[in-house]
Amino acid sequence: MLFLKREMPDTGELIILRDNKVFFMVPEGQVFQSFYDAVFKSVTQHTKKRKREADINFCVWSPTQERDFIIPKK
């Protein structure tokens, strides 16, 4: 969590951890798909830098829509 908040300052306040899944909350008034695309691109770039011991589960969430993705352990 701290790594993501530090590496992604634009979305840092919108990140929460719940049930072993990292949630990115879509800001009010922002288009879901464009926010999802930006988060997915940033997360995949930043997590490639780190050695992980487990898969990381993510969710981009808004009150009307949500989409999950997983960055697998390598």
PDB file of N, CA and C in Angstrom:
ATOM      1  N   MET A   1       0.826  -1.188   0.000  1.00  0.00           N
ATOM      2  CA  MET A   1       0.000   0.000   0.000  1.00  0.00           C
ATOM      3  C   MET A   1       0.868   1.247   0.000  1.00  0.00           C
ATOM      4  N   LEU A   2       1.828   1.309   0.885  1.00  0.00           N
ATOM      5  CA  LEU A   2       2.677   2.499   0.942  1.00  0.00           C
ATOM      6  C   LEU A   2       3.426   2.695  -0.361  1.00  0.00           C
ATOM      7  N   PHE A   3       3.899   1.590  -0.933  1.00  0.00           N
ATOM      8  CA  PHE A   3       4.594   1.662  -2.215  1.00  0.00           C
ATOM      9  C   PHE A   3       3.686   2.250  -3.285  1.00  0.00           C
ATOM     10  N   LEU A   4       2.460   1.763  -3.390  1.00  0.00           N
ATOM     11  CA  LEU A   4       1.531   2.270  -4.401  1.00  0.00           C
ATOM     12  C   LEU A   4       1.203   3.733  -4.168  1.00  0.00           C
ATOM     13  N   LYS A   5       0.972   4.111  -2.932  1.00  0.00           N
ATOM     14  CA  LYS A   5       0.650   5.512  -2.637  1.00  0.00           C
ATOM     15  C   LYS A   5       1.820   6.430  -2.966  1.00  0.00           C
ATOM     16  N   ARG A   6       3.031   5.959  -2.732  1.00  0.00           N
ATOM     17  CA  ARG A   6       4.216   6.758  -3.035  1.00  0.00           C
ATOM     18  C   ARG A   6       4.462   6.829  -4.540  1.00  0.00           C
ATOM     19  N   GLU A   7       4.310   5.714  -5.222  1.00  0.00           N
ATOM     20  CA  GLU A   7       4.589   5.658  -6.654  1.00  0.00           C
ATOM     21  C   GLU A   7       3.478   6.249  -7.510  1.00  0.00           C
ATOM     22  N   MET A   8       2.281   6.349  -6.969  1.00  0.00           N
ATOM     23  CA  MET A   8       1.131   6.846  -7.728  1.00  0.00           C
ATOM     24  C   MET A   8       0.467   7.984  -6.954  1.00  0.00           C
ATOM     25  N   PRO A   9       1.136   9.132  -6.850  1.00  0.00           N
ATOM     26  CA  PRO A   9       0.611  10.209  -6.000  1.00  0.00           C
ATOM     27  C   PRO A   9      -0.756  10.740  -6.431  1.00  0.00           C
ATOM     28  N   ASP A  10      -1.085  10.663  -7.712  1.00  0.00           N
ATOM     29  CA  ASP A  10      -2.386  11.161  -8.177  1.00  0.00           C
ATOM     30  C   ASP A  10      -3.546  10.332  -7.643  1.00  0.00           C
ATOM     31  N   THR A  11      -3.307   9.064  -7.379  1.00  0.00           N
ATOM     32  CA  THR A  11      -4.380   8.189  -6.899  1.00  0.00           C
ATOM     33  C   THR A  11      -4.175   7.747  -5.456  1.00  0.00           C
ATOM     34  N   GLY A  12      -3.129   8.226  -4.821  1.00  0.00           N
ATOM     35  CA  GLY A  12      -2.769   7.775  -3.476  1.00  0.00           C
ATOM     36  C   GLY A  12      -3.876   7.863  -2.455  1.00  0.00           C
ATOM     37  N   GLU A  13      -4.655   8.919  -2.489  1.00  0.00           N
ATOM     38  CA  GLU A  13      -5.738   9.085  -1.517  1.00  0.00           C
ATOM     39  C   GLU A  13      -6.961   8.243  -1.864  1.00  0.00           C
ATOM     40  N   LEU A  14      -6.970   7.654  -3.047  1.00  0.00           N
ATOM     41  CA  LEU A  14      -8.116   6.878  -3.507  1.00  0.00           C
ATOM     42  C   LEU A  14      -7.892   5.377  -3.355  1.00  0.00           C
ATOM     43  N   ILE A  15      -6.809   4.980  -2.694  1.00  0.00           N
ATOM     44  CA  ILE A  15      -6.453   3.568  -2.550  1.00  0.00           C
ATOM     45  C   ILE A  15      -6.820   3.088  -1.148  1.00  0.00           C
ATOM     46  N   ILE A  16      -7.527   1.956  -1.083  1.00  0.00           N
ATOM     47  CA  ILE A  16      -7.807   1.329   0.210  1.00  0.00           C
ATOM     48  C   ILE A  16      -7.543  -0.169   0.096  1.00  0.00           C
ATOM     49  N   LEU A  17      -7.315  -0.808   1.218  1.00  0.00           N
ATOM     50  CA  LEU A  17      -7.108  -2.253   1.263  1.00  0.00           C
ATOM     51  C   LEU A  17      -8.273  -2.874   2.012  1.00  0.00           C
ATOM     52  N   ARG A  18      -8.924  -3.843   1.358  1.00  0.00           N
ATOM     53  CA  ARG A  18     -10.067  -4.526   1.973  1.00  0.00           C
ATOM     54  C   ARG A  18     -10.052  -5.985   1.526  1.00  0.00           C
ATOM     55  N   ASP A  19     -10.124  -6.894   2.468  1.00  0.00           N
ATOM     56  CA  ASP A  19     -10.176  -8.337   2.172  1.00  0.00           C
ATOM     57  C   ASP A  19      -9.035  -8.783   1.261  1.00  0.00           C
ATOM     58  N   ASN A  20      -7.816  -8.342   1.565  1.00  0.00           N
ATOM     59  CA  ASN A  20      -6.622  -8.706   0.795  1.00  0.00           C
ATOM     60  C   ASN A  20      -6.699  -8.294  -0.669  1.00  0.00           C
ATOM     61  N   LYS A  21      -7.417  -7.243  -0.939  1.00  0.00           N
ATOM     62  CA  LYS A  21      -7.521  -6.706  -2.292  1.00  0.00           C
ATOM     63  C   LYS A  21      -7.318  -5.199  -2.220  1.00  0.00           C
ATOM     64  N   VAL A  22      -6.557  -4.665  -3.177  1.00  0.00           N
ATOM     65  CA  VAL A  22      -6.312  -3.228  -3.237  1.00  0.00           C
ATOM     66  C   VAL A  22      -7.397  -2.599  -4.101  1.00  0.00           C
ATOM     67  N   PHE A  23      -8.124  -1.638  -3.529  1.00  0.00           N
ATOM     68  CA  PHE A  23      -9.207  -0.960  -4.239  1.00  0.00           C
ATOM     69  C   PHE A  23      -8.783   0.451  -4.616  1.00  0.00           C
ATOM     70  N   PHE A  24      -9.036   0.807  -5.862  1.00  0.00           N
ATOM     71  CA  PHE A  24      -8.882   2.178  -6.335  1.00  0.00           C
ATOM     72  C   PHE A  24     -10.287   2.733  -6.527  1.00  0.00           C
ATOM     73  N   MET A  25     -10.607   3.783  -5.807  1.00  0.00           N
ATOM     74  CA  MET A  25     -11.936   4.381  -5.877  1.00  0.00           C
ATOM     75  C   MET A  25     -11.958   5.428  -6.994  1.00  0.00           C
ATOM     76  N   VAL A  26     -12.867   5.279  -7.937  1.00  0.00           N
ATOM     77  CA  VAL A  26     -12.979   6.223  -9.053  1.00  0.00           C
ATOM     78  C   VAL A  26     -13.509   7.551  -8.510  1.00  0.00           C
ATOM     79  N   PRO A  27     -12.786   8.656  -8.768  1.00  0.00           N
ATOM     80  CA  PRO A  27     -13.264   9.957  -8.285  1.00  0.00           C
ATOM     81  C   PRO A  27     -14.598  10.330  -8.920  1.00  0.00           C
ATOM     82  N   GLU A  28     -15.413  11.006  -8.155  1.00  0.00           N
ATOM     83  CA  GLU A  28     -16.717  11.440  -8.657  1.00  0.00           C
ATOM     84  C   GLU A  28     -16.527  12.302  -9.902  1.00  0.00           C
ATOM     85  N   GLY A  29     -17.303  12.000 -10.927  1.00  0.00           N
ATOM     86  CA  GLY A  29     -17.255  12.762 -12.167  1.00  0.00           C
ATOM     87  C   GLY A  29     -16.230  12.273 -13.176  1.00  0.00           C
ATOM     88  N   GLN A  30     -15.389  11.304 -12.801  1.00  0.00           N
ATOM     89  CA  GLN A  30     -14.392  10.785 -13.734  1.00  0.00           C
ATOM     90  C   GLN A  30     -14.954   9.580 -14.474  1.00  0.00           C
ATOM     91  N   VAL A  31     -14.567   9.439 -15.730  1.00  0.00           N
ATOM     92  CA  VAL A  31     -15.018   8.323 -16.562  1.00  0.00           C
ATOM     93  C   VAL A  31     -14.324   7.044 -16.090  1.00  0.00           C
ATOM     94  N   PHE A  32     -15.122   6.009 -15.836  1.00  0.00           N
ATOM     95  CA  PHE A  32     -14.604   4.758 -15.281  1.00  0.00           C
ATOM     96  C   PHE A  32     -13.501   4.169 -16.156  1.00  0.00           C
ATOM     97  N   GLN A  33     -13.752   4.015 -17.446  1.00  0.00           N
ATOM     98  CA  GLN A  33     -12.798   3.323 -18.320  1.00  0.00           C
ATOM     99  C   GLN A  33     -11.456   4.042 -18.395  1.00  0.00           C
ATOM    100  N   SER A  34     -11.464   5.355 -18.495  1.00  0.00           N
ATOM    101  CA  SER A  34     -10.191   6.080 -18.576  1.00  0.00           C
ATOM    102  C   SER A  34      -9.423   5.974 -17.253  1.00  0.00           C
ATOM    103  N   PHE A  35     -10.132   6.006 -16.129  1.00  0.00           N
ATOM    104  CA  PHE A  35      -9.485   5.839 -14.828  1.00  0.00           C
ATOM    105  C   PHE A  35      -8.922   4.424 -14.706  1.00  0.00           C
ATOM    106  N   TYR A  36      -9.701   3.419 -15.094  1.00  0.00           N
ATOM    107  CA  TYR A  36      -9.238   2.027 -15.055  1.00  0.00           C
ATOM    108  C   TYR A  36      -7.974   1.856 -15.898  1.00  0.00           C
ATOM    109  N   ASP A  37      -7.994   2.377 -17.124  1.00  0.00           N
ATOM    110  CA  ASP A  37      -6.835   2.245 -18.009  1.00  0.00           C
ATOM    111  C   ASP A  37      -5.588   2.865 -17.388  1.00  0.00           C
ATOM    112  N   ALA A  38      -5.729   4.050 -16.801  1.00  0.00           N
ATOM    113  CA  ALA A  38      -4.589   4.733 -16.182  1.00  0.00           C
ATOM    114  C   ALA A  38      -4.066   3.947 -14.981  1.00  0.00           C
ATOM    115  N   VAL A  39      -4.968   3.448 -14.145  1.00  0.00           N
ATOM    116  CA  VAL A  39      -4.562   2.672 -12.969  1.00  0.00           C
ATOM    117  C   VAL A  39      -3.890   1.374 -13.398  1.00  0.00           C
ATOM    118  N   PHE A  40      -4.479   0.666 -14.334  1.00  0.00           N
ATOM    119  CA  PHE A  40      -3.916  -0.609 -14.793  1.00  0.00           C
ATOM    120  C   PHE A  40      -2.504  -0.407 -15.332  1.00  0.00           C
ATOM    121  N   LYS A  41      -2.320   0.605 -16.165  1.00  0.00           N
ATOM    122  CA  LYS A  41      -1.003   0.884 -16.745  1.00  0.00           C
ATOM    123  C   LYS A  41       0.008   1.214 -15.648  1.00  0.00           C
ATOM    124  N   SER A  42      -0.368   2.083 -14.734  1.00  0.00           N
ATOM    125  CA  SER A  42       0.540   2.479 -13.653  1.00  0.00           C
ATOM    126  C   SER A  42       0.885   1.312 -12.740  1.00  0.00           C
ATOM    127  N   VAL A  43      -0.118   0.553 -12.347  1.00  0.00           N
ATOM    128  CA  VAL A  43       0.113  -0.571 -11.429  1.00  0.00           C
ATOM    129  C   VAL A  43       1.024  -1.606 -12.070  1.00  0.00           C
ATOM    130  N   THR A  44       0.781  -1.959 -13.319  1.00  0.00           N
ATOM    131  CA  THR A  44       1.616  -2.977 -13.952  1.00  0.00           C
ATOM    132  C   THR A  44       3.049  -2.487 -14.111  1.00  0.00           C
ATOM    133  N   GLN A  45       3.244  -1.214 -14.423  1.00  0.00           N
ATOM    134  CA  GLN A  45       4.605  -0.675 -14.539  1.00  0.00           C
ATOM    135  C   GLN A  45       5.315  -0.665 -13.192  1.00  0.00           C
ATOM    136  N   HIS A  46       4.648  -0.196 -12.155  1.00  0.00           N
ATOM    137  CA  HIS A  46       5.282  -0.062 -10.849  1.00  0.00           C
ATOM    138  C   HIS A  46       5.511  -1.398 -10.162  1.00  0.00           C
ATOM    139  N   THR A  47       4.606  -2.342 -10.332  1.00  0.00           N
ATOM    140  CA  THR A  47       4.780  -3.627  -9.641  1.00  0.00           C
ATOM    141  C   THR A  47       5.833  -4.497 -10.309  1.00  0.00           C
ATOM    142  N   LYS A  48       6.183  -4.216 -11.561  1.00  0.00           N
ATOM    143  CA  LYS A  48       7.263  -4.962 -12.210  1.00  0.00           C
ATOM    144  C   LYS A  48       8.599  -4.697 -11.522  1.00  0.00           C
ATOM    145  N   LYS A  49       8.722  -3.558 -10.847  1.00  0.00           N
ATOM    146  CA  LYS A  49       9.964  -3.184 -10.181  1.00  0.00           C
ATOM    147  C   LYS A  49      10.204  -3.985  -8.906  1.00  0.00           C
ATOM    148  N   ARG A  50       9.161  -4.570  -8.366  1.00  0.00           N
ATOM    149  CA  ARG A  50       9.242  -5.224  -7.060  1.00  0.00           C
ATOM    150  C   ARG A  50       9.179  -6.740  -7.188  1.00  0.00           C
ATOM    151  N   LYS A  51       9.906  -7.419  -6.314  1.00  0.00           N
ATOM    152  CA  LYS A  51       9.764  -8.873  -6.233  1.00  0.00           C
ATOM    153  C   LYS A  51       8.587  -9.152  -5.316  1.00  0.00           C
ATOM    154  N   ARG A  52       7.670  -9.956  -5.785  1.00  0.00           N
ATOM    155  CA  ARG A  52       6.473 -10.262  -5.000  1.00  0.00           C
ATOM    156  C   ARG A  52       6.498 -11.726  -4.579  1.00  0.00           C
ATOM    157  N   GLU A  53       5.971 -11.976  -3.410  1.00  0.00           N
ATOM    158  CA  GLU A  53       5.887 -13.344  -2.908  1.00  0.00           C
ATOM    159  C   GLU A  53       4.506 -13.938  -3.108  1.00  0.00           C
ATOM    160  N   ALA A  54       3.576 -13.138  -3.607  1.00  0.00           N
ATOM    161  CA  ALA A  54       2.204 -13.614  -3.825  1.00  0.00           C
ATOM    162  C   ALA A  54       1.560 -12.787  -4.933  1.00  0.00           C
ATOM    163  N   ASP A  55       0.488 -13.320  -5.491  1.00  0.00           N
ATOM    164  CA  ASP A  55      -0.293 -12.553  -6.454  1.00  0.00           C
ATOM    165  C   ASP A  55      -0.894 -11.344  -5.744  1.00  0.00           C
ATOM    166  N   ILE A  56      -1.084 -10.260  -6.481  1.00  0.00           N
ATOM    167  CA  ILE A  56      -1.708  -9.067  -5.912  1.00  0.00           C
ATOM    168  C   ILE A  56      -3.036  -8.850  -6.623  1.00  0.00           C
ATOM    169  N   ASN A  57      -4.102  -8.744  -5.857  1.00  0.00           N
ATOM    170  CA  ASN A  57      -5.447  -8.541  -6.400  1.00  0.00           C
ATOM    171  C   ASN A  57      -5.824  -7.070  -6.308  1.00  0.00           C
ATOM    172  N   PHE A  58      -6.347  -6.542  -7.424  1.00  0.00           N
ATOM    173  CA  PHE A  58      -6.743  -5.144  -7.492  1.00  0.00           C
ATOM    174  C   PHE A  58      -8.185  -5.037  -7.948  1.00  0.00           C
ATOM    175  N   CYS A  59      -8.808  -3.927  -7.605  1.00  0.00           N
ATOM    176  CA  CYS A  59     -10.159  -3.630  -8.059  1.00  0.00           C
ATOM    177  C   CYS A  59     -10.271  -2.127  -8.273  1.00  0.00           C
ATOM    178  N   VAL A  60     -10.790  -1.737  -9.424  1.00  0.00           N
ATOM    179  CA  VAL A  60     -11.158  -0.344  -9.660  1.00  0.00           C
ATOM    180  C   VAL A  60     -12.654  -0.288  -9.414  1.00  0.00           C
ATOM    181  N   TRP A  61     -13.074   0.606  -8.515  1.00  0.00           N
ATOM    182  CA  TRP A  61     -14.448   0.602  -8.029  1.00  0.00           C
ATOM    183  C   TRP A  61     -15.101   1.971  -8.156  1.00  0.00           C
ATOM    184  N   SER A  62     -16.355   1.961  -8.577  1.00  0.00           N
ATOM    185  CA  SER A  62     -17.223   3.144  -8.509  1.00  0.00           C
ATOM    186  C   SER A  62     -18.574   2.653  -7.995  1.00  0.00           C
ATOM    187  N   PRO A  63     -19.468   3.551  -7.597  1.00  0.00           N
ATOM    188  CA  PRO A  63     -20.767   3.104  -7.093  1.00  0.00           C
ATOM    189  C   PRO A  63     -21.585   2.297  -8.103  1.00  0.00           C
ATOM    190  N   THR A  64     -21.298   2.450  -9.385  1.00  0.00           N
ATOM    191  CA  THR A  64     -22.091   1.754 -10.402  1.00  0.00           C
ATOM    192  C   THR A  64     -21.329   0.675 -11.157  1.00  0.00           C
ATOM    193  N   GLN A  65     -20.025   0.550 -10.917  1.00  0.00           N
ATOM    194  CA  GLN A  65     -19.231  -0.372 -11.722  1.00  0.00           C
ATOM    195  C   GLN A  65     -17.975  -0.761 -10.954  1.00  0.00           C
ATOM    196  N   GLU A  66     -17.486  -1.983 -11.198  1.00  0.00           N
ATOM    197  CA  GLU A  66     -16.186  -2.364 -10.667  1.00  0.00           C
ATOM    198  C   GLU A  66     -15.550  -3.387 -11.588  1.00  0.00           C
ATOM    199  N   ARG A  67     -14.225  -3.407 -11.584  1.00  0.00           N
ATOM    200  CA  ARG A  67     -13.493  -4.351 -12.424  1.00  0.00           C
ATOM    201  C   ARG A  67     -12.245  -4.787 -11.672  1.00  0.00           C
ATOM    202  N   ASP A  68     -12.013  -6.089 -11.622  1.00  0.00           N
ATOM    203  CA  ASP A  68     -10.862  -6.661 -10.930  1.00  0.00           C
ATOM    204  C   ASP A  68      -9.762  -7.003 -11.919  1.00  0.00           C
ATOM    205  N   PHE A  69      -8.527  -6.999 -11.422  1.00  0.00           N
ATOM    206  CA  PHE A  69      -7.415  -7.554 -12.171  1.00  0.00           C
ATOM    207  C   PHE A  69      -6.373  -8.049 -11.187  1.00  0.00           C
ATOM    208  N   ILE A  70      -5.545  -8.978 -11.646  1.00  0.00           N
ATOM    209  CA  ILE A  70      -4.535  -9.609 -10.796  1.00  0.00           C
ATOM    210  C   ILE A  70      -3.169  -9.433 -11.444  1.00  0.00           C
ATOM    211  N   ILE A  71      -2.184  -9.088 -10.620  1.00  0.00           N
ATOM    212  CA  ILE A  71      -0.796  -9.083 -11.064  1.00  0.00           C
ATOM    213  C   ILE A  71      -0.185 -10.345 -10.459  1.00  0.00           C
ATOM    214  N   PRO A  72       0.093 -11.351 -11.298  1.00  0.00           N
ATOM    215  CA  PRO A  72       0.572 -12.623 -10.757  1.00  0.00           C
ATOM    216  C   PRO A  72       2.017 -12.548 -10.266  1.00  0.00           C
ATOM    217  N   LYS A  73       2.310 -13.380  -9.290  1.00  0.00           N
ATOM    218  CA  LYS A  73       3.679 -13.524  -8.798  1.00  0.00           C
ATOM    219  C   LYS A  73       4.514 -14.101  -9.933  1.00  0.00           C
ATOM    220  N   LYS A  74       5.728 -13.649 -10.033  1.00  0.00           N
ATOM    221  CA  LYS A  74       6.605 -14.185 -11.092  1.00  0.00           C
ATOM    222  C   LYS A  74       7.786 -14.871 -10.496  1.00  0.00           C
TER     223      LYS A  74
END
